[in-house]
Amino acid sequence: MMDATTDNAGTMGDAGTARASLESLRAEIAKAVVGQDPAVTGLVVALLCRGHVLLEGVPGVAKTLLVRALASALELDTKRIQFTPDLMPSDVTGSLVYDTRSAEFRFQPGPVFTNLLLADEINRTPPKTQSSLLEAMEERQVTVDGTPRPLPDPFLVAATQNPVEYEGTYPLPEAQLDRFLLKLTIPLPSRQDEIDVLTRHSEGFNPRDLHAAGLRPVAGPADLEAARAAVAKTTISPEITAYVVDICRATRESPSFTLGVSPRGATALLATSRAWAWLTGRDYVIPDDVKALALPTLRHRVQLRPEAEMEGVTADSVINAILAHVPVPR
């Protein structure tokens, strides 16, 4: 029988192997996606926290390719839904289908039954269809005809939306935005990164064939489980907890916001800071971890006043100002 010392050493070894495997994701995904390391890290943090991600960027910045590359490097199943105005909730969750051979209704699973779900242009479908993802995101199950059906684990929704085109769109309500752990902005590439992209394409790179691009699995579900267990043991001091609360309370008191961060948002910031601390090689959280994850964790949980928007104020700038003024624990 394994003694406690050996068991603890084995657990630490598993966690170390998992961290090394997850760190190698960046290099592997870079074989297909150029210059999006922060987005890769954000997606890994979301997986560690069992959360979901809203990806915002103009068309053509490799949002879809990024999710497909992540699924390939993690040996996870992935599916894509193109959200359109005529998409029905059953097109997402699945429905009961009559089987003529057995003369019974059977459940036909929808594309939500996967590990990484790419919800492309989620704001192009009406709220009725958008809401079909709420139970899946929160409860990790789908209920059809009164029967709950569990989703695979891990399960992550990566939803995309275009920040510059609003005609024919349905903005996500605050209640649904709050279900996303992170909102990641996918910027246009730098000049050198864009040159690298074009060079790869001129040399025959095919974004639809990741295997030919040399992308290989470097981690898997077992690594994620070991990593999640290690993250759960990462220490959070009372001072760090109070720091997170002070930041979130400051958003509620800001004159630039009509809506501040809820306690759910504070819990999310604590969780993402803890995952980031573990990924960077520490078993305790420091204030810099909180600052590093504050923008992606909080920017979609606040609402600007119209007059602040007219003056060119952004959620990011207000949150940065709050981070600069809230006292940092020593």
XYZ file of C-alpha atoms in Angstrom:
330
model
C 0.000 0.000 0.000
C 1.388 3.451 -0.960
C 2.202 5.632 2.052
C 1.175 9.269 2.350
C 4.639 10.644 1.502
C 4.861 8.643 -1.709
C 1.297 9.506 -2.635
C 1.942 13.228 -2.126
C 5.126 13.078 -4.205
C 3.223 11.272 -6.949
C 0.518 13.941 -6.930
C 3.144 16.700 -7.149
C 4.793 14.836 -10.002
C 1.484 14.549 -11.852
C 0.866 18.265 -11.364
C 4.352 19.125 -12.610
C 3.898 16.965 -15.688
C 0.497 18.530 -16.332
C 1.924 22.060 -16.044
C 4.729 21.229 -18.477
C 2.231 19.720 -20.923
C -0.082 22.745 -20.757
C 2.859 25.129 -21.156
C 3.819 23.337 -24.368
C 0.381 24.144 -25.815
C 1.534 27.605 -26.869
C 4.342 26.292 -29.025
C 2.133 23.609 -30.539
C -0.765 25.943 -31.370
C 1.723 28.456 -32.798
C 2.260 25.962 -35.638
C -1.204 26.955 -36.864
C -2.001 30.311 -35.187
C 0.506 33.171 -35.150
C 0.781 35.705 -32.334
C -2.202 34.793 -30.147
C -0.427 33.554 -27.011
C -2.620 35.598 -24.593
C -5.784 34.050 -26.078
C -4.295 30.554 -25.792
C -3.474 31.208 -22.134
C -6.978 32.539 -21.525
C -8.559 29.420 -22.984
C -6.342 27.192 -20.822
C -7.263 29.223 -17.720
C -10.946 28.764 -18.596
C -10.491 25.004 -18.945
C -8.757 24.852 -15.555
C -11.605 26.834 -13.964
C -14.359 24.934 -15.819
C -15.459 28.237 -17.340
C -16.405 29.592 -20.755
C -14.895 32.226 -23.019
C -16.275 35.040 -25.168
C -13.897 35.806 -28.044
C -14.275 39.245 -29.583
C -12.489 40.275 -32.758
C -13.056 41.339 -36.321
C -13.533 38.592 -38.942
C -10.386 36.935 -40.199
C -8.198 36.956 -37.069
C -8.235 33.129 -36.666
C -10.787 32.772 -33.849
C -12.169 29.541 -35.309
C -8.699 28.206 -36.122
C -7.574 28.958 -32.572
C -10.313 26.800 -31.017
C -9.740 23.980 -33.511
C -5.991 24.057 -32.866
C -6.535 23.970 -29.092
C -8.856 20.962 -29.407
C -6.309 19.167 -31.595
C -3.410 19.858 -29.215
C -5.489 18.627 -26.241
C -7.024 15.590 -27.977
C -10.523 16.934 -27.347
C -13.629 16.702 -29.482
C -14.833 19.988 -30.966
C -17.913 21.124 -32.871
C -18.910 24.435 -34.436
C -22.328 26.121 -34.625
C -22.841 29.047 -36.973
C -25.445 31.148 -35.184
C -27.981 32.705 -37.561
C -31.365 34.446 -37.061
C -33.289 31.295 -38.029
C -31.368 28.896 -35.749
C -33.650 27.080 -33.304
C -32.796 25.972 -29.729
C -33.156 22.311 -30.763
C -30.464 22.894 -33.405
C -28.100 23.472 -30.486
C -29.261 21.035 -27.808
C -30.744 18.231 -29.884
C -34.282 16.887 -30.001
C -36.498 13.808 -29.843
C -36.736 11.981 -33.170
C -39.295 9.321 -33.990
C -37.658 5.994 -34.842
C -39.921 4.110 -37.261
C -38.140 0.816 -36.609
C -38.722 0.798 -32.855
C -41.881 2.957 -33.008
C -40.401 5.087 -30.219
C -38.946 8.533 -29.798
C -35.183 8.638 -29.257
C -32.950 11.547 -28.382
C -30.721 12.872 -31.165
C -27.890 14.830 -29.468
C -27.127 18.288 -30.808
C -23.665 19.776 -31.387
C -23.528 20.999 -27.771
C -22.521 17.445 -26.822
C -18.792 17.956 -27.301
C -15.721 19.116 -25.345
C -15.023 22.440 -27.068
C -18.059 24.103 -28.601
C -17.380 27.011 -30.945
C -20.489 29.207 -30.925
C -19.669 31.358 -33.937
C -21.239 34.853 -34.025
C -23.474 34.094 -31.066
C -25.002 37.576 -31.197
C -26.523 36.902 -34.639
C -29.220 34.649 -33.210
C -32.277 35.786 -31.191
C -32.283 35.585 -27.369
C -34.495 32.479 -27.464
C -31.727 30.496 -29.160
C -28.943 32.210 -27.206
C -30.628 31.051 -24.006
C -30.441 27.415 -25.132
C -26.807 27.507 -24.020
C -27.512 28.819 -20.511
C -28.280 25.452 -18.896
C -25.367 23.829 -20.716
C -22.943 26.514 -19.551
C -24.140 26.658 -15.950
C -25.329 23.134 -15.154
C -23.255 21.238 -17.748
C -26.321 19.343 -18.840
C -29.152 19.635 -21.344
C -32.783 18.952 -20.429
C -35.032 17.750 -23.244
C -38.578 16.520 -22.571
C -37.926 16.699 -18.823
C -34.877 14.427 -18.926
C -31.486 15.950 -17.971
C -28.577 14.679 -20.067
C -25.039 15.362 -18.823
C -22.466 16.916 -21.147
C -18.933 15.555 -21.596
C -16.130 16.665 -19.309
C -14.240 18.844 -20.035
C -16.804 21.134 -21.608
C -16.081 24.691 -22.764
C -18.113 27.132 -24.842
C -15.991 29.509 -26.896
C -18.431 32.053 -28.316
C -17.352 34.662 -30.863
C -18.807 38.037 -31.708
C -17.864 40.815 -34.118
C -17.231 44.137 -32.291
C -17.754 46.419 -35.304
C -20.859 45.098 -37.054
C -24.147 45.550 -35.174
C -26.745 45.415 -37.964
C -28.851 42.278 -37.649
C -27.402 41.323 -34.261
C -28.942 40.655 -30.843
C -26.651 41.911 -28.035
C -26.125 39.361 -25.281
C -28.078 40.241 -22.105
C -26.050 40.948 -18.967
C -27.250 37.707 -17.352
C -25.742 35.680 -20.186
C -22.553 37.741 -20.396
C -22.024 37.030 -16.709
C -21.991 33.292 -17.502
C -18.735 33.718 -19.431
C -15.674 33.404 -17.232
C -13.491 35.483 -19.568
C -13.889 37.911 -22.424
C -10.803 37.791 -24.627
C -10.168 40.373 -27.325
C -8.433 38.985 -30.417
C -6.426 41.859 -31.928
C -5.238 42.297 -35.492
C -1.722 40.855 -35.864
C 1.395 42.972 -35.789
C 3.155 43.670 -39.096
C 5.705 40.886 -38.558
C 3.047 38.386 -37.455
C 0.997 39.195 -40.563
C 4.076 38.650 -42.737
C 4.553 35.265 -41.036
C 0.900 34.352 -41.714
C 1.165 35.202 -45.406
C 4.501 33.389 -45.701
C 2.983 30.208 -44.258
C 0.057 30.370 -46.669
C 2.373 30.946 -49.629
C 4.324 27.850 -48.550
C 1.172 25.714 -48.642
C -0.292 25.972 -45.126
C -3.898 24.745 -45.118
C -5.898 25.853 -42.040
C -8.359 23.015 -42.670
C -5.630 20.363 -42.321
C -3.975 20.824 -38.935
C -2.341 17.401 -39.110
C -0.430 18.442 -42.224
C 0.682 21.577 -40.389
C 2.435 19.342 -37.860
C -0.004 19.894 -34.996
C 0.107 16.996 -32.535
C -1.556 16.291 -29.154
C 0.742 17.460 -26.352
C -1.738 17.147 -23.457
C -5.044 15.478 -22.728
C -8.002 15.196 -20.330
C -5.835 13.450 -17.705
C -3.453 16.426 -17.660
C -6.404 18.780 -17.233
C -7.720 16.761 -14.296
C -4.307 16.731 -12.581
C -3.956 20.465 -13.236
C -7.411 21.245 -11.832
C -6.621 19.314 -8.666
C -3.362 21.259 -8.262
C -5.072 24.597 -8.901
C -7.631 23.800 -6.195
C -4.750 23.493 -3.698
C -3.189 26.829 -4.628
C -3.177 29.037 -1.528
C -5.154 32.277 -1.355
C -4.411 34.517 1.626
C -7.160 36.548 3.331
C -5.396 39.708 2.096
C -5.712 38.595 -1.546
C -9.385 37.747 -1.045
C -9.981 41.207 0.410
C -8.054 42.767 -2.509
C -10.350 41.048 -5.028
C -13.420 42.222 -3.104
C -12.111 45.812 -2.967
C -11.540 45.860 -6.741
C -15.032 44.556 -7.479
C -16.686 46.898 -4.989
C -14.843 49.813 -6.596
C -16.501 49.003 -9.932
C -19.919 49.320 -8.264
C -18.975 52.741 -6.890
C -17.418 54.051 -10.109
C -19.299 57.043 -11.596
C -18.479 55.691 -15.090
C -20.499 52.499 -14.610
C -24.228 51.925 -14.324
C -23.531 48.287 -13.481
C -20.577 47.009 -11.477
C -19.146 43.550 -10.920
C -21.388 41.107 -9.026
C -20.194 38.676 -6.329
C -20.162 36.024 -9.064
C -17.617 38.176 -10.902
C -15.513 38.468 -7.748
C -15.554 34.682 -7.396
C -14.512 34.366 -11.040
C -11.566 36.751 -10.556
C -10.391 34.753 -7.561
C -10.592 31.514 -9.578
C -8.785 32.841 -12.664
C -6.048 34.435 -10.515
C -5.509 31.108 -8.804
C -5.238 29.256 -12.138
C -2.811 31.859 -13.494
C -0.657 31.599 -10.342
C -0.411 27.835 -10.775
C 0.398 28.104 -14.480
C 3.257 30.484 -13.702
C 4.747 27.970 -11.281
C 3.534 29.117 -7.865
C 1.304 27.437 -5.294
C 0.071 30.752 -3.890
C -1.622 33.830 -5.370
C -0.016 37.286 -5.401
C -1.565 40.678 -6.299
C 0.061 40.610 -9.748
C -1.979 37.486 -10.586
C -5.173 39.383 -9.785
C -4.057 42.350 -11.909
C -3.107 40.075 -14.824
C -6.604 38.529 -15.002
C -8.719 41.520 -13.966
C -9.421 42.867 -17.463
C -10.469 39.618 -19.194
C -12.462 38.497 -16.142
C -14.293 41.763 -15.426
C -14.611 43.785 -18.664
C -17.852 42.100 -19.769
C -19.464 42.245 -16.311
C -19.696 46.040 -16.166
C -21.837 48.522 -18.067
C -20.707 52.009 -19.033
C -22.879 55.087 -18.631
C -23.933 56.520 -22.015
C -22.233 59.835 -21.274
C -18.966 58.044 -20.468
C -19.163 56.156 -23.774
C -19.711 59.419 -25.635
C -16.529 60.766 -24.058
C -14.551 57.778 -25.374
C -14.233 56.023 -22.021
C -13.933 52.220 -22.203
C -14.539 49.516 -19.626
C -10.863 48.558 -19.820
C -9.687 52.104 -19.064
C -11.961 52.404 -16.025
C -10.872 49.002 -14.662
C -7.215 49.937 -15.181
C -7.815 53.171 -13.241
C -9.426 51.173 -10.418
C -6.443 48.780 -10.314
C -4.149 51.796 -10.048
C -6.053 53.241 -7.079
C -7.114 50.234 -4.983
C -4.451 49.659 -2.278
C -2.323 46.584 -2.996
C -1.770 44.220 -0.048
C 1.810 43.870 1.167
